[in-house]
């Protein structure tokens, strides 16, 4: 097993509209690997976060067992935000369309 003590990390601070905050620490090399072009660490984490929320919402709405109009609206909104940020639909970005 590899020695992880020498792996450099980057900590990203997160603040929310409700005055709560958190931090997430990730390997710096992973940020470099996932970054698009000259993206900053914060932009890269923002992209990954939005992608994760969109993916989870899609899975819950389209692959779950129940339907809920409020949940459908939440999923639709995250997909709008996804397209605003990335310039393509979730389906176009992932090749997963319904």
XYZ file of C-alpha atoms in Angstrom:
98
model
C 0.000 0.000 0.000
C 1.247 3.475 -0.880
C 2.366 5.932 1.780
C -0.172 8.753 1.703
C 1.534 10.998 4.260
C 3.492 12.772 1.519
C 0.413 13.535 -0.614
C -0.151 17.280 -0.697
C -3.723 18.371 0.037
C -5.794 21.483 -0.517
C -8.577 22.598 1.804
C -11.594 24.352 0.340
C -13.841 26.443 2.579
C -17.576 26.384 1.916
C -20.027 28.975 3.188
C -23.796 28.889 2.762
C -26.515 31.522 2.656
C -27.677 30.430 6.125
C -24.334 31.466 7.697
C -23.109 27.883 8.109
C -19.715 26.778 6.899
C -17.675 23.658 6.297
C -14.366 22.635 4.801
C -13.352 19.805 2.528
C -9.779 18.621 2.076
C -8.798 16.819 -1.116
C -5.507 15.695 -2.649
C -4.028 18.604 -4.626
C -3.023 16.272 -7.440
C -6.641 15.229 -7.900
C -7.649 18.863 -8.245
C -5.019 19.265 -10.959
C -6.183 16.086 -12.683
C -9.861 17.094 -12.724
C -9.353 20.812 -13.465
C -10.275 22.128 -16.896
C -7.472 24.267 -18.294
C -6.385 26.943 -15.854
C -9.285 26.520 -13.424
C -8.676 27.418 -9.811
C -9.093 24.867 -7.046
C -12.334 26.583 -5.992
C -13.746 26.501 -9.530
C -12.842 22.835 -9.893
C -14.540 21.919 -6.612
C -17.550 24.005 -7.664
C -17.807 22.079 -10.931
C -17.505 18.715 -9.201
C -20.082 19.746 -6.605
C -22.632 20.835 -9.209
C -22.010 17.685 -11.252
C -22.515 15.546 -8.144
C -25.794 17.237 -7.209
C -27.077 16.949 -10.780
C -26.102 13.293 -10.954
C -27.734 12.451 -7.639
C -30.903 14.364 -8.485
C -31.109 12.631 -11.853
C -30.690 9.239 -10.236
C -33.331 9.887 -7.572
C -35.901 11.266 -10.021
C -35.338 8.971 -12.990
C -34.173 5.769 -11.332
C -36.031 5.955 -8.030
C -39.291 4.317 -7.189
C -41.494 7.288 -6.321
C -42.464 10.453 -8.123
C -42.879 13.754 -6.357
C -43.675 17.061 -8.109
C -41.468 19.015 -5.671
C -38.549 16.668 -6.252
C -39.117 16.886 -10.005
C -38.930 20.692 -9.754
C -35.694 20.470 -7.739
C -34.158 18.164 -10.341
C -35.280 20.432 -13.175
C -33.715 23.458 -11.445
C -30.355 21.753 -10.856
C -30.329 20.779 -14.528
C -30.914 24.430 -15.486
C -28.062 25.497 -13.213
C -25.880 22.753 -14.692
C -26.518 23.997 -18.227
C -25.874 27.609 -17.189
C -22.502 26.681 -15.722
C -21.265 24.197 -18.310
C -23.002 25.379 -21.489
C -24.363 21.897 -22.252
C -27.169 19.809 -20.841
C -26.511 17.094 -18.264
C -27.426 14.521 -20.893
C -24.974 15.982 -23.401
C -22.203 16.118 -20.806
C -22.709 12.599 -19.519
C -24.171 10.797 -22.527
C -27.030 9.762 -20.253
C -30.321 11.031 -21.618
C -33.946 10.082 -21.033
